[in-house]
mmCIF file of C-alpha atoms and ligand atoms in Angstrom:
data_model
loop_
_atom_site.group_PDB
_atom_site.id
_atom_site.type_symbol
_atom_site.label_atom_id
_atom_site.label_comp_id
_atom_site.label_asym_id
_atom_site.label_seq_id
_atom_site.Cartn_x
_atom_site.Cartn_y
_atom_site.Cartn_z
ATOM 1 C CA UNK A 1 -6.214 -22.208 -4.851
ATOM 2 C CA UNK A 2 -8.043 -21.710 -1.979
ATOM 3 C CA UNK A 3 -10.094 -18.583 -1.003
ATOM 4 C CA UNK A 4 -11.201 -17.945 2.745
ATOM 5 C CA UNK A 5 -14.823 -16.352 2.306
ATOM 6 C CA UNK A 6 -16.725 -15.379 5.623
ATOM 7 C CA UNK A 7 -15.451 -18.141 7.364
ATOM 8 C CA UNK A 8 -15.081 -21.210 4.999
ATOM 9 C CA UNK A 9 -12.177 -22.088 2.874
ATOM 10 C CA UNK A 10 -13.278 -22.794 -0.926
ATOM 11 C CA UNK A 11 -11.993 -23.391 -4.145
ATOM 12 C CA UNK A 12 -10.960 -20.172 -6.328
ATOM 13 C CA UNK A 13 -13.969 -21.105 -8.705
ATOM 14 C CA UNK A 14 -16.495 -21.234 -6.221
ATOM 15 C CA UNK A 15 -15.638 -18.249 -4.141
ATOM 16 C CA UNK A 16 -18.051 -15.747 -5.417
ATOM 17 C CA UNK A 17 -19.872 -13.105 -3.804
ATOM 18 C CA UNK A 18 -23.175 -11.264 -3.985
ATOM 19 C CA UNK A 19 -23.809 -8.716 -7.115
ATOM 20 C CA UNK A 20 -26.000 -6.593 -4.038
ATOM 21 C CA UNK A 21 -22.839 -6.081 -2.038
ATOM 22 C CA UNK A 22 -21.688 -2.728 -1.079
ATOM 23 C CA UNK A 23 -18.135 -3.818 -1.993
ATOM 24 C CA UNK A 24 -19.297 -4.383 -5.183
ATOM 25 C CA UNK A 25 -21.777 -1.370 -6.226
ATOM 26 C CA UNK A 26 -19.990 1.712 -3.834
ATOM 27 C CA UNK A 27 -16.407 0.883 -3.227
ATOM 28 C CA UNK A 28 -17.918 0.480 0.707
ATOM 29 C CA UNK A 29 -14.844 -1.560 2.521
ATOM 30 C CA UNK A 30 -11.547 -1.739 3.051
ATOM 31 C CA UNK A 31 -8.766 -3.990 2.712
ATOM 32 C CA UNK A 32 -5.045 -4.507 3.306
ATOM 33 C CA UNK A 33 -2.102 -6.093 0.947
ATOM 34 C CA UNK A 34 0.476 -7.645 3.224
ATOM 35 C CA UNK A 35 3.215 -9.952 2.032
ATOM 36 C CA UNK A 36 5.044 -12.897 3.529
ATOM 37 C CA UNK A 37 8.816 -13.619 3.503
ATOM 38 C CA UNK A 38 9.884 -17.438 3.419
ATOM 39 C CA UNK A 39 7.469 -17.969 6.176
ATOM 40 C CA UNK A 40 7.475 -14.787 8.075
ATOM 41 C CA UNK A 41 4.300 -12.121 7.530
ATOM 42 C CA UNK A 42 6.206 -8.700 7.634
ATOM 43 C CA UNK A 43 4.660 -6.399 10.170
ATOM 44 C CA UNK A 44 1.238 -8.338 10.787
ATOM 45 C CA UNK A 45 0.345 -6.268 13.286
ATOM 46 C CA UNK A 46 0.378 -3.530 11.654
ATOM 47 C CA UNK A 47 -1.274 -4.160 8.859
ATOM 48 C CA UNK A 48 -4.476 -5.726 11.222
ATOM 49 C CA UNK A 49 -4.052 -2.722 13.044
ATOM 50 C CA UNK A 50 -4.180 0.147 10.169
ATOM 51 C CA UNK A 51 -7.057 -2.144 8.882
ATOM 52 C CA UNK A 52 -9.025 -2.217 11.886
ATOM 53 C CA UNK A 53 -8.144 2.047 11.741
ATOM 54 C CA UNK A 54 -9.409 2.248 8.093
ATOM 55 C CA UNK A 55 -12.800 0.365 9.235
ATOM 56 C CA UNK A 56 -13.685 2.661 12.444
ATOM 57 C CA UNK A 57 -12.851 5.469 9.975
ATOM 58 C CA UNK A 58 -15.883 4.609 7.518
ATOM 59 C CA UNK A 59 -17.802 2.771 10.537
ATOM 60 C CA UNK A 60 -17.570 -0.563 9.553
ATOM 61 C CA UNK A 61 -17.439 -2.951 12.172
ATOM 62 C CA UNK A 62 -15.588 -5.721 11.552
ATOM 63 C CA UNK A 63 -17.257 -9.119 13.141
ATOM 64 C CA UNK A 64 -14.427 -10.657 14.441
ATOM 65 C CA UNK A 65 -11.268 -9.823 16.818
ATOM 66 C CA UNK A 66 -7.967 -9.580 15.403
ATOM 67 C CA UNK A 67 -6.859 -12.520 16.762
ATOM 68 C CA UNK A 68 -9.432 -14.590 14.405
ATOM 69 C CA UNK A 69 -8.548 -12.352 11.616
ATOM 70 C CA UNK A 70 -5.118 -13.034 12.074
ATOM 71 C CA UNK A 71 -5.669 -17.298 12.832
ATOM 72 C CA UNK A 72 -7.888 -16.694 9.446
ATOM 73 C CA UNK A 73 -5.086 -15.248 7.257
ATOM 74 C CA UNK A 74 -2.755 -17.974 8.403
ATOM 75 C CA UNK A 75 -4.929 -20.748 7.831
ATOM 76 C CA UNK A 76 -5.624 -19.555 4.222
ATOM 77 C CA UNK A 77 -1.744 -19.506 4.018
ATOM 78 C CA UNK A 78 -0.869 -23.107 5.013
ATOM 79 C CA UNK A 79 -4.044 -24.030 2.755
ATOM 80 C CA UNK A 80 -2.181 -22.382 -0.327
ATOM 81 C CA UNK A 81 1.215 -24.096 1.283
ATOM 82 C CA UNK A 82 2.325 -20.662 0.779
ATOM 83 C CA UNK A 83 6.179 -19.037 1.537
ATOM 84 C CA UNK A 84 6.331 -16.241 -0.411
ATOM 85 C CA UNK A 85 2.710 -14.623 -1.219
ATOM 86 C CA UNK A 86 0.892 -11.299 -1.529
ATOM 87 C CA UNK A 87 -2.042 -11.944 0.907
ATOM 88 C CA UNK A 88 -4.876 -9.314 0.272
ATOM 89 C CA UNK A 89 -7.305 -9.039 3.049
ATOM 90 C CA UNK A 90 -11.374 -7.741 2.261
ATOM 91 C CA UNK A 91 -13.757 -6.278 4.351
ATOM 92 C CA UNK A 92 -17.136 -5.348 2.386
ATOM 93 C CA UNK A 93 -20.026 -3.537 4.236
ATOM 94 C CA UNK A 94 -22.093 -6.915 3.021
ATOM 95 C CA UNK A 95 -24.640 -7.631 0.958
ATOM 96 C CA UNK A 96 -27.429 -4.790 0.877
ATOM 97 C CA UNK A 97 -29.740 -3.158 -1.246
ATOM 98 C CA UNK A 98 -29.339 -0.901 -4.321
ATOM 99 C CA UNK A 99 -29.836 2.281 -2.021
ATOM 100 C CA UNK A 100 -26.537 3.519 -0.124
ATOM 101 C CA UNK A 101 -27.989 2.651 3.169
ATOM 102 C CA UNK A 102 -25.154 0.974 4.884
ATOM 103 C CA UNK A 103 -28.076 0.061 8.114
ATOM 104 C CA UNK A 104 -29.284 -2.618 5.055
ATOM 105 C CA UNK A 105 -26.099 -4.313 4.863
ATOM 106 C CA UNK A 106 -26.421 -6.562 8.069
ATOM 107 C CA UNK A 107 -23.362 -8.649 7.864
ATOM 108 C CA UNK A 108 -19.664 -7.456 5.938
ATOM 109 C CA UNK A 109 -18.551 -9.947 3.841
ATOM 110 C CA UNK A 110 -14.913 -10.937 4.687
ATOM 111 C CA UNK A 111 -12.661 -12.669 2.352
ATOM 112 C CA UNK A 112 -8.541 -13.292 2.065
ATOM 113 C CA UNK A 113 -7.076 -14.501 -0.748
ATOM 114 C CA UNK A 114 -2.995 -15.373 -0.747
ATOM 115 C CA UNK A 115 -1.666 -15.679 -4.570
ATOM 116 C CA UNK A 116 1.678 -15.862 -5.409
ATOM 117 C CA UNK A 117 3.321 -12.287 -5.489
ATOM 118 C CA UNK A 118 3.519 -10.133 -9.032
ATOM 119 C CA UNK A 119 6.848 -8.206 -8.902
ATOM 120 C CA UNK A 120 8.119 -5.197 -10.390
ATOM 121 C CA UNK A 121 10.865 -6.489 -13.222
ATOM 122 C CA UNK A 122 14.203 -6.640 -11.440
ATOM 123 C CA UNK A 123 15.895 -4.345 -14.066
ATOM 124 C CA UNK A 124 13.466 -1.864 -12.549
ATOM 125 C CA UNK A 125 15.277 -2.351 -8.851
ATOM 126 C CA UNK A 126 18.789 -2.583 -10.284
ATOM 127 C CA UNK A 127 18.273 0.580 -13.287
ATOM 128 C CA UNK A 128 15.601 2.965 -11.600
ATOM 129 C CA UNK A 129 12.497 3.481 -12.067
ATOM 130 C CA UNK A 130 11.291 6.446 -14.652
ATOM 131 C CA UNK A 131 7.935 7.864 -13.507
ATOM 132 C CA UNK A 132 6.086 11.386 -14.275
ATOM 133 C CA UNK A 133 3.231 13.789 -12.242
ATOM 134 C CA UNK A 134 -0.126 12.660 -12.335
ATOM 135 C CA UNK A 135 -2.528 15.126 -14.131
ATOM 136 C CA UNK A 136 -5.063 13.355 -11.636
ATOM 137 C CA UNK A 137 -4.866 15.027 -7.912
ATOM 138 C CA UNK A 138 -4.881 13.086 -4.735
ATOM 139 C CA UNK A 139 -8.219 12.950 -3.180
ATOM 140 C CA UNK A 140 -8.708 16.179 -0.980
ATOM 141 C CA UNK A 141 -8.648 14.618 3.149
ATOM 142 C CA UNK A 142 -11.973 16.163 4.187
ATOM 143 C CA UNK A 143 -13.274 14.600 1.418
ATOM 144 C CA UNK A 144 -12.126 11.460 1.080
ATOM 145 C CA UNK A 145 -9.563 10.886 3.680
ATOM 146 C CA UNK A 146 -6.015 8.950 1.610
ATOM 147 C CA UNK A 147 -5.143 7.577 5.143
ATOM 148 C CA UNK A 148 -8.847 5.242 4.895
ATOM 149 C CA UNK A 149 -7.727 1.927 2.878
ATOM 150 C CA UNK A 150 -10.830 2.147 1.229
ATOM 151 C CA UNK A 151 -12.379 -0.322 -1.959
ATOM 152 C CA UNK A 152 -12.690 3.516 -3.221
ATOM 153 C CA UNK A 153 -9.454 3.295 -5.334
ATOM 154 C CA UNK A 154 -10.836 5.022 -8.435
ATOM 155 C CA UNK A 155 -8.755 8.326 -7.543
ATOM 156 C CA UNK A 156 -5.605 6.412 -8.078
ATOM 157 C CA UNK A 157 -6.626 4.164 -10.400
ATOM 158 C CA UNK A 158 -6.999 7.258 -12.543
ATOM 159 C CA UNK A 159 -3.839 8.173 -11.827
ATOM 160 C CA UNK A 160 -2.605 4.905 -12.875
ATOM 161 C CA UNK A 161 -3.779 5.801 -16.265
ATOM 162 C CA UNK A 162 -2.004 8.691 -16.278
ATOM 163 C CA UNK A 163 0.836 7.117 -15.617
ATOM 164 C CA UNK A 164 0.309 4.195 -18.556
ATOM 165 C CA UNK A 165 -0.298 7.174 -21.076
ATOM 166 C CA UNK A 166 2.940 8.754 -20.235
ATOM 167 C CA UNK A 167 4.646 5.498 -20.741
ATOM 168 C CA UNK A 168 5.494 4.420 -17.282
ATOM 169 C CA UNK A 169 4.520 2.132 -14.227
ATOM 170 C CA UNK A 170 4.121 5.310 -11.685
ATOM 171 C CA UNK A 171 2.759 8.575 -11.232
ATOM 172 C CA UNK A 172 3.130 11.203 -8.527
ATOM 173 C CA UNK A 173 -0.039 12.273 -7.230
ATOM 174 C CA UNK A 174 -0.439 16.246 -5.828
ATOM 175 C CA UNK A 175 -2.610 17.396 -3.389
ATOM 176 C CA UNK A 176 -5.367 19.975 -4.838
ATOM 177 C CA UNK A 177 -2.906 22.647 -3.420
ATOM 178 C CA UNK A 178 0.146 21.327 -4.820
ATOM 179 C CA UNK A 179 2.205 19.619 -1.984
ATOM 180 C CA UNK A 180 3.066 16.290 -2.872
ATOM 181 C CA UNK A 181 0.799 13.277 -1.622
ATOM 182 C CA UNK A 182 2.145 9.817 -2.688
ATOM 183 C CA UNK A 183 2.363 7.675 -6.006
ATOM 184 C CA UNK A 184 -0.929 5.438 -6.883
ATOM 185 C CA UNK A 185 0.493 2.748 -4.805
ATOM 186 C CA UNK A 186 3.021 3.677 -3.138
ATOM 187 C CA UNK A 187 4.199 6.063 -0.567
ATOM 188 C CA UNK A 188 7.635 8.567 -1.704
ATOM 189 C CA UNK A 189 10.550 9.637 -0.501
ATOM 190 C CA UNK A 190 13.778 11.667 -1.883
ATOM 191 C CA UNK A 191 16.931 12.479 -0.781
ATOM 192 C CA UNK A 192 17.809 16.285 0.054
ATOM 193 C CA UNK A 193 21.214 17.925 1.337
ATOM 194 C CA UNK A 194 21.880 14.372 3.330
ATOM 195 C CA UNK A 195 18.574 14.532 4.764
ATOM 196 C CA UNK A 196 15.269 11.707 3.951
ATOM 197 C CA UNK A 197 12.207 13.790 3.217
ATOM 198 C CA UNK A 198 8.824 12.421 2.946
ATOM 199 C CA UNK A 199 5.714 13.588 2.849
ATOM 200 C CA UNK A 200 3.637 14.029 5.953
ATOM 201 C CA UNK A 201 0.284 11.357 5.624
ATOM 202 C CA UNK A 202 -2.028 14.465 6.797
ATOM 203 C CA UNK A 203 -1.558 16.293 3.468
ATOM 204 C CA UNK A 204 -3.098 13.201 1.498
ATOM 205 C CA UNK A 205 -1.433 10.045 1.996
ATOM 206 C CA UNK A 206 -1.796 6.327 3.083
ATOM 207 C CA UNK A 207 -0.021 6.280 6.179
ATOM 208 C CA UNK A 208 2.256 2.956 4.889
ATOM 209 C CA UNK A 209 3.670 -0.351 6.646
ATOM 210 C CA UNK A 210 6.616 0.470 4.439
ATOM 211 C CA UNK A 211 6.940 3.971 4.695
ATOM 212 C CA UNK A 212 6.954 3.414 8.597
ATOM 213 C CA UNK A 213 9.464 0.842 8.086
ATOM 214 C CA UNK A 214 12.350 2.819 6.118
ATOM 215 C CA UNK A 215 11.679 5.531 8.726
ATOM 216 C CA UNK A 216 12.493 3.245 11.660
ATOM 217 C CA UNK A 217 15.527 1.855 9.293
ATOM 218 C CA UNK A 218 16.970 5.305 8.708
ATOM 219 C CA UNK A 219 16.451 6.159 12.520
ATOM 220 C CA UNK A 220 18.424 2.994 13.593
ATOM 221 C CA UNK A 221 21.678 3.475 11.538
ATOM 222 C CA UNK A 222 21.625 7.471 12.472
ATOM 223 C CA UNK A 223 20.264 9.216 9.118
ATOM 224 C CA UNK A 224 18.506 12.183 9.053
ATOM 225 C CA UNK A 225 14.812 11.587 8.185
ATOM 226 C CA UNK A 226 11.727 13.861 8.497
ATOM 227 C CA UNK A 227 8.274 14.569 7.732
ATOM 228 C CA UNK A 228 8.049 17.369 5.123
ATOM 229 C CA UNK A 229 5.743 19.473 2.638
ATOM 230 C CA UNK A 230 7.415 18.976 -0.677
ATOM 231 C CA UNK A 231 6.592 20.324 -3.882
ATOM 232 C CA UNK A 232 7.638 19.223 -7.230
ATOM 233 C CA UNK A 233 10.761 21.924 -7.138
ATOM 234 C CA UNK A 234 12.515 19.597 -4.345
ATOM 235 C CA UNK A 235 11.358 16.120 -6.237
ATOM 236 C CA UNK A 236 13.485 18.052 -9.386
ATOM 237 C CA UNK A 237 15.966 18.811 -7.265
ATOM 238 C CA UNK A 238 16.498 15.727 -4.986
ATOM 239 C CA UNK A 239 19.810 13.900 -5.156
ATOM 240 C CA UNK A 240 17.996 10.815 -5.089
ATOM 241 C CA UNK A 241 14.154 9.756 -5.219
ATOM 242 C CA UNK A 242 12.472 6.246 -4.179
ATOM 243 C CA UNK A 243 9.314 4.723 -3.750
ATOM 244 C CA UNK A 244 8.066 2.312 -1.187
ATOM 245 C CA UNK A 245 5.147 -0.015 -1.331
ATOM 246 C CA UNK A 246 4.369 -3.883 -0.141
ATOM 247 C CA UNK A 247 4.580 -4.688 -2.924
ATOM 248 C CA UNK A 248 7.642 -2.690 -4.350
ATOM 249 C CA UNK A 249 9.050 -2.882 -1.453
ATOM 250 C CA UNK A 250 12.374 0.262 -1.905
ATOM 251 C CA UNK A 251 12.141 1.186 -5.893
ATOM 252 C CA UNK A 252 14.501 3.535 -6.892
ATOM 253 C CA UNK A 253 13.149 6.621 -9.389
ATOM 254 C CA UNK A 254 15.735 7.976 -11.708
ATOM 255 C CA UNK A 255 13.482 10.274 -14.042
ATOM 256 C CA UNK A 256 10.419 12.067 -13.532
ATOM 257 C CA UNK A 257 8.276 13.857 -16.320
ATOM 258 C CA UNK A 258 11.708 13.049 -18.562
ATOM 259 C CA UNK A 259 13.959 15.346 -15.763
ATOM 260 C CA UNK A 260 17.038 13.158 -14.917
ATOM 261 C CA UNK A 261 17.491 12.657 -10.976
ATOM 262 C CA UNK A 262 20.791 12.628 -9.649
ATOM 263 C CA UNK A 263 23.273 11.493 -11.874
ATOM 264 C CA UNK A 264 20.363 9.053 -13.709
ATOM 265 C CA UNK A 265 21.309 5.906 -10.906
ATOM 266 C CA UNK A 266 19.882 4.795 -7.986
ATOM 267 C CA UNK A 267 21.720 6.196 -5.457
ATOM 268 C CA UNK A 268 23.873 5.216 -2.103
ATOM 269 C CA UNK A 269 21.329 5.864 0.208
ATOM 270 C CA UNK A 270 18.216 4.031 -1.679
ATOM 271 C CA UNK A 271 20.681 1.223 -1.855
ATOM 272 C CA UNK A 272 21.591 1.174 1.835
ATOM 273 C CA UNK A 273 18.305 1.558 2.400
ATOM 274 C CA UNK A 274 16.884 -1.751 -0.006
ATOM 275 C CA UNK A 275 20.119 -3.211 1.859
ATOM 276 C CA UNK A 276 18.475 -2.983 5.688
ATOM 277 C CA UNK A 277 14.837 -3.888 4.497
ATOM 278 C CA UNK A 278 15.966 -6.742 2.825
ATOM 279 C CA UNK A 279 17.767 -7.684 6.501
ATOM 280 C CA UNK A 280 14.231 -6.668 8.052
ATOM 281 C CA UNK A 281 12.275 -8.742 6.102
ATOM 282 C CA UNK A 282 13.923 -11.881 7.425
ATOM 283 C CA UNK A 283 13.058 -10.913 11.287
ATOM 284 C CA UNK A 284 10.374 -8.164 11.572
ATOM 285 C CA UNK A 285 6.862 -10.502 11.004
ATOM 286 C CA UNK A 286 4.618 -13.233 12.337
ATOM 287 C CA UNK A 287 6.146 -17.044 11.936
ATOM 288 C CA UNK A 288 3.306 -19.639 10.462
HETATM 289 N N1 PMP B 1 -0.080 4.528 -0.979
HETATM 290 C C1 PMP B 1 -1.105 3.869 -1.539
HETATM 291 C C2 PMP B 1 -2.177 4.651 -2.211
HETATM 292 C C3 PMP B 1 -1.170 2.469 -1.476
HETATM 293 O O1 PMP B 1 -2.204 1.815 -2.024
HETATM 294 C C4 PMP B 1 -0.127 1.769 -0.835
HETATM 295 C C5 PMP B 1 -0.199 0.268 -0.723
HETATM 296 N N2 PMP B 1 -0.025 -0.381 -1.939
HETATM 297 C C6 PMP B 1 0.948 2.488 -0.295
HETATM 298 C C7 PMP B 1 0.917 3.880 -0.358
HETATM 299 C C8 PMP B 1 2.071 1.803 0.401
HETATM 300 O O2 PMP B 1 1.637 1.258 1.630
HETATM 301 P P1 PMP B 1 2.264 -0.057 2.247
HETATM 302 O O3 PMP B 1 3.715 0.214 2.421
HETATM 303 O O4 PMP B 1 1.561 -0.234 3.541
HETATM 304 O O5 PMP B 1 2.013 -1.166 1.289
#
């Protein structure tokens, strides 16, 4: 396998990096997880674009245009002789020292590596998936804001372990008021009265490629869809609940904290819905 790392493609066993960067001892970067379909990287742009966003946000600037981010990603592709792959792009402040003076780190390192992707099981897709409330709450925006891709991911990774000692893959994450904010990786929405509700990315919440995406989808073939506080009342009392991710792509939720949703299926809209990405997968992206 072969990693790009600031510039030069190398082996997987020599790609190493500094123990003195940033990346490494704060969580000081950001990064991206975009996947390619049979040739086609889904909504490229978008995904340079939100990382480029997530950089200004912590003032990282990144050395090189998007255009050479973008030729670097697809070289590192045809390198792996890649179709279908999870590419995951890094931007580290660079190698500093052990003070959290980012003025000391004078370079970011930038590396991309492109792996085969790792897939929810498909019983998951076709069954539902059962998920419960994080104890964990979603990083509070002035704080820390959700909408930053940051290397920070200890909030949901926390959350993640919530989820694990409940017994499931997911976990709801709240805001520190109550509203919901999004799953640990993954952005939700449910199903209301005819009507797609999802949380608005201002209350806590990556803003994601996916998210954006079933939005546009629902738009195009006339359903209702809007941007809405929720609270864990309507996620109980949804018709129908899914998740969407890069990664997970449109993952149907059929219990939460052990509370049936719907009637316990995934439901006609989530599977009109997996239907039309599926379609938008094959068009929407960058040929290489
Ligand atoms: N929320 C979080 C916290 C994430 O890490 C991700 C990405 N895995 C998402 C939502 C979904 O975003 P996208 O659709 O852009 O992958």
């Amino acid at each position: 396998m072969k990693i790009y790392l600031n510039g030069k493609l190398i082996s997987k066993e020599k790609a190493h990096i500094s123990v003195f960067d940033h990346g490494l001892l704060y969580g000081d970067g950001v990064f991206e997880g975009i996947r390619t379909y049979d040739g086609l990287i889904f909504r490229l742009k978008e995904h340079i674009d939100r990382l480029y966003k997530s950089a200004d946000a912590i003032k990282l600037n990144i050395p090189m245009t998007k255009i050479k981010m973008i030729e670097a990603i697809i070289k590192t592709l045809k390198a792996n002789k890649l179709k279908d792959s999870y590419i995951r792009l890094v931007i580290t402040r660079g190698v500093g020292d052990l003070g959290l003076d980012p003025r000391k780190c004078s370079k970011p390192t930038i590396f991309i590596i492109t792996d085969k992707i790792a897939l929810y099981p498909k019983e998951f897709y076709q069954k539902g998936l059962e998920i419960v409330t994080a104890p964990t709450r979603r990083n509070y925006p002035p704080a820390l804001d959700p909408r930053i891709k940051s290397l920070n991911y200890l909030n949901n990774i926390l959350a993640k372990l919530d989820a694990i000692k409940a017994g499931t893959d997911e976990a709801i994450m709240l805001t520190y008021n109550d509203y919901v904010a999004e799953c640990t990786g993954d952005n939700i929405f449910i199903v209301k009265d005819g009507e797609l509700l999802t949380p608005p990315v201002e209350v806590g919440a990556l803003e994601g490629i996916t998210r954006d995406a079933v939005i546009s989808i629902a738009k195009n073939i006339d359903m209702p869809v809007y941007e809405k506080m929720l609270k864990m009342e309507d996620v109980y009392a949804a018709t129908e609940v899914f998740l969407t991710g890069t990664a997970a792509e449109i993952i149907p939720v059929v219990k939460i904290d052990k509370r049936q949703i719907g009637d316990g299926k995934p439901g006609t809209i989530t599977l009109k819905l997996m239907g039309e990405f599926r379609k938008l997968t094959k068009v929407d992206g960058v040929r290489y």
